[in-house]
mmCIF file of C-alpha atoms in Angstrom:
data_model
loop_
_atom_site.group_PDB
_atom_site.id
_atom_site.type_symbol
_atom_site.label_atom_id
_atom_site.label_comp_id
_atom_site.label_asym_id
_atom_site.label_seq_id
_atom_site.Cartn_x
_atom_site.Cartn_y
_atom_site.Cartn_z
ATOM 1 C CA MET A 1 67.853 133.128 75.379
ATOM 2 C CA SER A 2 70.215 132.264 72.368
ATOM 3 C CA THR A 3 69.612 128.985 70.806
ATOM 4 C CA SER A 4 72.658 128.832 68.611
ATOM 5 C CA GLY A 5 75.651 126.612 69.465
ATOM 6 C CA ALA A 6 73.583 124.719 71.968
ATOM 7 C CA THR A 7 73.852 121.227 73.374
ATOM 8 C CA ALA A 8 71.749 118.283 72.057
ATOM 9 C CA ASP A 9 68.788 119.172 74.350
ATOM 10 C CA PRO A 10 69.376 122.627 75.735
ATOM 11 C CA LEU A 11 65.767 122.955 76.935
ATOM 12 C CA ALA A 12 66.132 119.816 79.052
ATOM 13 C CA ALA A 13 69.095 121.465 80.802
ATOM 14 C CA LEU A 14 66.926 124.329 81.795
ATOM 15 C CA GLY A 15 65.015 121.828 84.032
ATOM 16 C CA SER A 16 67.940 121.819 86.324
ATOM 17 C CA LEU A 17 67.892 125.400 87.041
ATOM 18 C CA PRO A 18 67.406 126.325 90.766
ATOM 19 C CA GLY A 19 63.543 126.225 91.549
ATOM 20 C CA VAL A 20 62.488 124.850 88.023
ATOM 21 C CA ALA A 21 61.849 121.199 89.337
ATOM 22 C CA ASP A 22 59.658 122.678 92.038
ATOM 23 C CA SER A 23 57.635 124.808 89.442
ATOM 24 C CA VAL A 24 57.304 121.751 87.291
ATOM 25 C CA ALA A 25 55.881 119.582 90.222
ATOM 26 C CA ALA A 26 53.627 122.392 91.286
ATOM 27 C CA VAL A 27 52.176 122.690 87.853
ATOM 28 C CA ARG A 28 51.534 119.062 87.431
ATOM 29 C CA LYS A 29 49.736 118.967 90.808
ATOM 30 C CA ALA A 30 47.533 121.816 89.873
ATOM 31 C CA VAL A 31 46.677 120.343 86.496
ATOM 32 C CA ASP A 32 46.013 117.040 88.086
ATOM 33 C CA ARG A 33 43.444 118.704 90.367
ATOM 34 C CA VAL A 34 41.337 120.068 87.506
ATOM 35 C CA TYR A 35 41.549 116.937 85.530
ATOM 36 C CA GLY A 36 40.573 114.860 88.642
ATOM 37 C CA HIS A 37 37.408 116.892 89.300
ATOM 38 C CA ARG A 38 34.227 114.869 88.737
ATOM 39 C CA ILE A 39 32.765 117.532 86.588
ATOM 40 C CA MET A 40 35.443 117.020 84.148
ATOM 41 C CA ARG A 41 34.274 113.602 83.475
ATOM 42 C CA ARG A 42 30.768 114.688 82.359
ATOM 43 C CA ARG A 43 31.037 118.450 81.365
ATOM 44 C CA SER A 44 34.678 118.858 80.220
ATOM 45 C CA ASN A 45 33.566 120.562 76.935
ATOM 46 C CA GLU A 46 31.862 123.299 78.933
ATOM 47 C CA ILE A 47 35.236 123.711 80.988
ATOM 48 C CA THR A 48 37.199 124.149 77.861
ATOM 49 C CA SER A 49 34.889 126.639 76.407
ATOM 50 C CA GLU A 50 34.878 128.631 79.618
ATOM 51 C CA ALA A 51 38.656 128.407 79.826
ATOM 52 C CA ALA A 52 39.015 129.535 76.272
ATOM 53 C CA LEU A 53 37.019 132.726 76.960
ATOM 54 C CA ARG A 54 38.763 133.408 80.100
ATOM 55 C CA GLY A 55 42.100 132.948 78.606
ATOM 56 C CA ALA A 56 41.400 135.240 75.548
ATOM 57 C CA ARG A 57 40.294 137.801 78.063
ATOM 58 C CA GLY A 58 43.358 137.489 80.135
ATOM 59 C CA SER A 59 45.738 137.723 77.023
ATOM 60 C CA ALA A 60 43.825 140.774 75.765
ATOM 61 C CA ALA A 61 44.307 142.536 79.110
ATOM 62 C CA LEU A 62 47.946 142.045 78.925
ATOM 63 C CA SER A 63 47.970 143.778 75.655
ATOM 64 C CA GLY A 64 46.134 146.729 77.038
ATOM 65 C CA ALA A 65 42.556 145.743 76.467
ATOM 66 C CA ASP A 66 41.529 144.969 80.041
ATOM 67 C CA TRP A 67 37.758 144.249 79.657
ATOM 68 C CA ALA A 68 35.480 142.643 82.180
ATOM 69 C CA LEU A 69 34.677 139.047 81.482
ATOM 70 C CA GLU A 70 30.953 139.589 80.858
ATOM 71 C CA GLU A 71 31.748 142.451 78.306
ATOM 72 C CA VAL A 72 33.801 139.954 76.255
ATOM 73 C CA ARG A 73 31.162 137.226 76.670
ATOM 74 C CA ARG A 74 28.444 139.484 75.480
ATOM 75 C CA ARG A 75 30.119 141.397 72.645
ATOM 76 C CA GLY A 76 29.579 140.315 69.127
ATOM 77 C CA ASP A 77 31.415 143.109 67.302
ATOM 78 C CA PHE A 78 35.046 143.601 67.886
ATOM 79 C CA SER A 79 35.713 146.163 64.950
ATOM 80 C CA GLY A 80 35.174 149.257 66.798
ATOM 81 C CA ASP A 81 38.465 150.669 68.219
ATOM 82 C CA ASP A 82 42.011 149.347 69.095
ATOM 83 C CA GLU A 83 40.924 147.744 72.314
ATOM 84 C CA ALA A 84 37.936 145.997 70.738
ATOM 85 C CA ARG A 85 40.215 144.708 67.916
ATOM 86 C CA THR A 86 42.760 143.552 70.469
ATOM 87 C CA VAL A 87 39.892 141.605 72.237
ATOM 88 C CA GLY A 88 38.696 140.108 68.938
ATOM 89 C CA ALA A 89 42.135 139.042 67.983
ATOM 90 C CA ALA A 90 42.696 137.329 71.245
ATOM 91 C CA LEU A 91 39.447 135.394 70.848
ATOM 92 C CA ARG A 92 40.357 134.458 67.308
ATOM 93 C CA LEU A 93 43.762 133.144 68.373
ATOM 94 C CA THR A 94 42.358 131.043 71.105
ATOM 95 C CA ALA A 95 40.136 129.426 68.748
ATOM 96 C CA GLU A 96 42.720 128.805 66.101
ATOM 97 C CA SER A 97 45.494 127.459 68.269
ATOM 98 C CA GLY A 98 43.419 124.176 68.857
ATOM 99 C CA GLN A 99 43.513 123.697 65.017
ATOM 100 C CA LEU A 100 47.346 123.972 64.744
ATOM 101 C CA LEU A 101 48.611 121.247 67.016
ATOM 102 C CA SER A 102 49.458 118.803 64.225
ATOM 103 C CA ILE A 103 51.443 121.477 62.339
ATOM 104 C CA TRP A 104 53.424 122.862 65.283
ATOM 105 C CA ARG A 105 55.733 119.966 65.723
ATOM 106 C CA GLN A 106 56.585 119.945 62.032
ATOM 107 C CA SER A 107 56.560 123.578 61.088
ATOM 108 C CA PRO A 108 56.554 126.052 63.950
ATOM 109 C CA LEU A 109 57.246 129.041 61.817
ATOM 110 C CA ARG A 110 54.342 128.163 59.634
ATOM 111 C CA VAL A 111 52.150 128.173 62.703
ATOM 112 C CA LEU A 112 53.504 131.558 64.033
ATOM 113 C CA ALA A 113 52.872 132.998 60.544
ATOM 114 C CA ARG A 114 49.314 131.694 60.845
ATOM 115 C CA LEU A 115 48.644 132.987 64.189
ATOM 116 C CA HIS A 116 49.815 136.503 63.231
ATOM 117 C CA LEU A 117 47.513 136.486 60.076
ATOM 118 C CA VAL A 118 44.541 135.372 62.258
ATOM 119 C CA ALA A 119 45.280 138.022 64.882
ATOM 120 C CA ALA A 120 45.972 140.966 62.528
ATOM 121 C CA ALA A 121 43.346 139.958 59.904
ATOM 122 C CA ASP A 122 43.412 142.417 57.110
ATOM 123 C CA GLN A 123 44.519 145.343 59.089
ATOM 124 C CA HIS A 124 47.746 145.969 57.124
ATOM 125 C CA ALA A 125 49.814 144.560 54.502
ATOM 126 C CA ARG A 126 52.705 142.952 56.695
ATOM 127 C CA VAL A 127 50.594 140.228 58.285
ATOM 128 C CA GLY A 128 51.926 136.628 58.590
ATOM 129 C CA ARG A 129 55.636 137.360 58.152
ATOM 130 C CA PRO A 130 58.509 138.423 60.350
ATOM 131 C CA ARG A 131 59.476 142.035 60.120
ATOM 132 C CA GLN A 132 62.178 143.137 57.911
ATOM 133 C CA ALA A 133 65.048 145.609 58.396
ATOM 134 C CA GLY A 134 63.571 149.097 59.164
ATOM 135 C CA GLU A 135 59.979 147.998 59.696
ATOM 136 C CA PRO A 136 58.478 149.327 62.903
ATOM 137 C CA VAL A 137 57.010 147.212 65.710
ATOM 138 C CA ASP A 138 53.850 148.331 67.684
ATOM 139 C CA GLU A 139 54.268 146.691 70.982
ATOM 140 C CA PRO A 140 54.259 149.435 73.491
ATOM 141 C CA LEU A 141 53.854 147.359 76.551
ATOM 142 C CA VAL A 142 57.347 145.479 76.033
ATOM 143 C CA GLU A 143 59.953 148.013 76.636
ATOM 144 C CA LEU A 144 63.088 145.679 76.035
ATOM 145 C CA ALA A 145 65.640 146.634 73.486
ATOM 146 C CA LEU A 146 64.223 145.468 69.973
ATOM 147 C CA PRO A 147 66.532 142.954 68.196
ATOM 148 C CA ASP A 148 67.302 143.713 64.623
ATOM 149 C CA ALA A 149 65.635 141.669 61.738
ATOM 150 C CA ASP A 150 68.722 139.398 61.273
ATOM 151 C CA GLU A 151 68.826 138.461 64.923
ATOM 152 C CA VAL A 152 65.191 137.656 64.880
ATOM 153 C CA ALA A 153 65.506 135.501 61.751
ATOM 154 C CA GLY A 154 68.357 133.566 63.387
ATOM 155 C CA ARG A 155 66.808 132.994 66.830
ATOM 156 C CA LEU A 156 63.431 132.216 65.334
ATOM 157 C CA ASP A 157 65.183 129.443 63.285
ATOM 158 C CA GLY A 158 66.933 128.229 66.453
ATOM 159 C CA LEU A 159 63.661 128.137 68.216
ATOM 160 C CA ALA A 160 61.979 126.163 65.442
ATOM 161 C CA ARG A 161 64.743 123.595 65.216
ATOM 162 C CA LEU A 162 64.406 122.920 68.919
ATOM 163 C CA VAL A 163 60.718 122.532 68.822
ATOM 164 C CA VAL A 164 60.904 120.081 65.644
ATOM 165 C CA ALA A 165 63.802 118.132 67.537
ATOM 166 C CA GLY A 166 61.571 117.603 70.503
ATOM 167 C CA GLY A 167 63.412 116.430 73.666
ATOM 168 C CA SER A 168 62.787 115.504 77.345
ATOM 169 C CA ALA A 169 62.189 119.024 78.564
ATOM 170 C CA PRO A 170 59.112 119.334 80.654
ATOM 171 C CA ALA A 171 56.233 121.028 79.037
ATOM 172 C CA LEU A 172 56.352 124.017 81.336
ATOM 173 C CA VAL A 173 60.024 124.604 80.317
ATOM 174 C CA THR A 174 59.261 124.473 76.638
ATOM 175 C CA ALA A 175 56.155 126.532 76.790
ATOM 176 C CA ALA A 176 58.055 129.235 78.815
ATOM 177 C CA VAL A 177 60.944 129.414 76.476
ATOM 178 C CA VAL A 178 58.597 129.628 73.252
ATOM 179 C CA HIS A 179 56.630 132.341 74.989
ATOM 180 C CA GLY A 180 59.720 134.291 76.256
ATOM 181 C CA GLU A 181 61.632 134.045 73.053
ATOM 182 C CA LEU A 182 58.673 135.418 70.835
ATOM 183 C CA LEU A 183 57.939 138.263 73.233
ATOM 184 C CA ALA A 184 61.646 139.159 73.383
ATOM 185 C CA LEU A 185 62.219 139.118 69.721
ATOM 186 C CA ARG A 186 58.698 140.598 68.701
ATOM 187 C CA PRO A 187 59.222 139.098 65.339
ATOM 188 C CA PHE A 188 55.980 140.705 63.897
ATOM 189 C CA GLY A 189 54.867 144.313 63.374
ATOM 190 C CA THR A 190 51.761 143.937 65.668
ATOM 191 C CA TYR A 191 50.203 141.712 68.280
ATOM 192 C CA ASN A 192 53.344 139.893 69.273
ATOM 193 C CA GLY A 193 52.035 139.380 72.856
ATOM 194 C CA LEU A 194 48.881 137.617 71.745
ATOM 195 C CA VAL A 195 50.795 135.378 69.425
ATOM 196 C CA ALA A 196 53.495 134.570 72.116
ATOM 197 C CA ARG A 197 50.786 133.503 74.475
ATOM 198 C CA ALA A 198 48.915 131.642 71.851
ATOM 199 C CA ALA A 199 52.036 129.774 71.214
ATOM 200 C CA GLU A 200 52.449 128.955 74.859
ATOM 201 C CA ARG A 201 48.947 127.573 74.662
ATOM 202 C CA ILE A 202 49.792 125.425 71.884
ATOM 203 C CA VAL A 203 52.837 123.852 73.565
ATOM 204 C CA LEU A 204 50.867 123.194 76.643
ATOM 205 C CA ILE A 205 48.048 121.560 74.817
ATOM 206 C CA GLY A 206 50.190 119.497 72.308
ATOM 207 C CA SER A 207 52.708 118.239 74.959
ATOM 208 C CA GLY A 208 49.793 116.513 76.763
ATOM 209 C CA LEU A 209 50.196 118.417 79.988
ATOM 210 C CA ASP A 210 46.827 120.274 79.187
ATOM 211 C CA PRO A 211 45.318 118.376 76.436
ATOM 212 C CA LYS A 212 41.799 119.646 76.885
ATOM 213 C CA ALA A 213 42.943 123.213 77.493
ATOM 214 C CA VAL A 214 41.443 123.777 80.725
ATOM 215 C CA CYS A 215 44.404 125.414 82.510
ATOM 216 C CA PRO A 216 44.671 128.898 80.646
ATOM 217 C CA ALA A 217 48.050 130.279 81.595
ATOM 218 C CA GLU A 218 46.845 133.537 80.149
ATOM 219 C CA VAL A 219 44.408 133.972 83.175
ATOM 220 C CA GLY A 220 47.461 133.560 85.444
ATOM 221 C CA HIS A 221 49.729 135.906 83.533
ATOM 222 C CA ALA A 222 47.032 138.573 83.822
ATOM 223 C CA GLU A 223 46.277 137.853 87.549
ATOM 224 C CA GLN A 224 49.906 138.417 88.372
ATOM 225 C CA GLY A 225 49.848 141.765 86.622
ATOM 226 C CA ARG A 226 51.455 143.518 83.802
ATOM 227 C CA ALA A 227 54.267 144.760 85.938
ATOM 228 C CA ALA A 228 55.224 141.302 87.194
ATOM 229 C CA TYR A 229 54.968 140.077 83.646
ATOM 230 C CA ALA A 230 57.256 142.731 82.253
ATOM 231 C CA ALA A 231 59.802 142.158 85.008
ATOM 232 C CA ALA A 232 59.822 138.488 84.644
ATOM 233 C CA LEU A 233 60.132 138.976 80.760
ATOM 234 C CA GLU A 234 63.137 141.428 81.444
ATOM 235 C CA ALA A 235 64.709 138.698 83.737
ATOM 236 C CA TYR A 236 64.443 136.208 80.916
ATOM 237 C CA ALA A 237 65.824 138.452 78.276
ATOM 238 C CA SER A 238 68.910 138.987 80.352
ATOM 239 C CA GLY A 239 70.013 135.505 79.518
ATOM 240 C CA THR A 240 71.272 134.577 82.941
ATOM 241 C CA PRO A 241 70.446 131.284 84.490
ATOM 242 C CA GLU A 242 68.694 133.166 87.257
ATOM 243 C CA GLY A 243 66.743 135.215 84.998
ATOM 244 C CA VAL A 244 65.632 132.308 82.920
ATOM 245 C CA ALA A 245 64.528 130.465 85.975
ATOM 246 C CA GLU A 246 62.501 133.400 87.217
ATOM 247 C CA TRP A 247 60.550 133.530 83.941
ATOM 248 C CA ILE A 248 59.887 129.843 84.006
ATOM 249 C CA ALA A 249 58.654 130.074 87.462
ATOM 250 C CA HIS A 250 56.514 133.070 86.611
ATOM 251 C CA CYS A 251 55.022 131.024 83.548
ATOM 252 C CA GLY A 252 54.539 128.002 86.060
ATOM 253 C CA ARG A 253 52.580 130.094 88.523
ATOM 254 C CA ALA A 254 50.404 131.443 85.606
ATOM 255 C CA ILE A 255 49.383 127.987 84.752
ATOM 256 C CA GLU A 256 48.663 127.047 88.332
ATOM 257 C CA LEU A 257 46.415 130.145 88.565
ATOM 258 C CA GLY A 258 44.783 129.097 85.223
ATOM 259 C CA ALA A 259 44.127 125.658 86.685
ATOM 260 C CA ARG A 260 42.650 127.225 89.832
ATOM 261 C CA GLU A 261 40.297 129.372 87.801
ATOM 262 C CA SER A 262 39.113 126.340 85.924
ATOM 263 C CA THR A 263 38.644 124.428 89.255
ATOM 264 C CA ALA A 264 36.486 127.253 90.532
ATOM 265 C CA VAL A 265 34.336 126.924 87.321
ATOM 266 C CA CYS A 266 34.114 123.194 88.066
ATOM 267 C CA GLU A 267 32.876 123.858 91.676
ATOM 268 C CA ALA A 268 30.420 126.375 90.411
ATOM 269 C CA LEU A 269 28.918 123.908 87.942
ATOM 270 C CA GLN A 270 28.768 121.401 90.465
ATOM 271 C CA ARG A 271 26.733 123.937 92.782
ATOM 272 C CA GLY A 272 24.571 124.533 89.816
ATOM 273 C CA ALA A 273 25.755 128.262 89.997
ATOM 274 C CA ALA A 274 27.038 128.402 86.564
#
């Protein structure tokens, strides 16, 4: 989605696309159900911790490291191979995202650089900065045409200006656009999917929709499957109103499924089964 030459609040305008209002309402209902659970009043920290673990597992699965939850839970070393490093990166990003909320609204590009630095660690020299002309991108699960470095720089700047300006757009819309833009642009040499989903998480927490981070959208994205994820992203990248609305609805469903996951955790804790 191009953000240049836009109206004063282009993200808010997306809220009027067909079906988006229904998605926003469904997300709000699902989130309220989790926050209204009586377990949340006494054990919210446990729900947050479990949601973080499950969210990281889901994000790693979408990037090709589809590990069982208990394997992620028990592992202590994530340095062995590409899959292990992907899971480790997802876990680090989930932990880091909560520390960057105050910076995001003032300097989203700084946050994105930090997220990539945390994900890639010291694996190569190109961490923490957008790619330059001619530099390759390792993101095999995204098959969209790769924008050139100049387009990436322009669209990142436009996205950052929209975030800093704020506006009246629902949190779902803003989170979906941030996620979709980053994944379509793939501004970094590696780990763009993990960074994009971490940025979506930051928007959802910072907006106040999910302040305790108990509705992990990453769980829902993974549950819907990589094929559906790729198809929805392709629709977004088309730039058509219908395509953007399809992506927003997909992201909304992901949040609903994440909320459902945490509701199930609440129920298990209430029964004494977890």
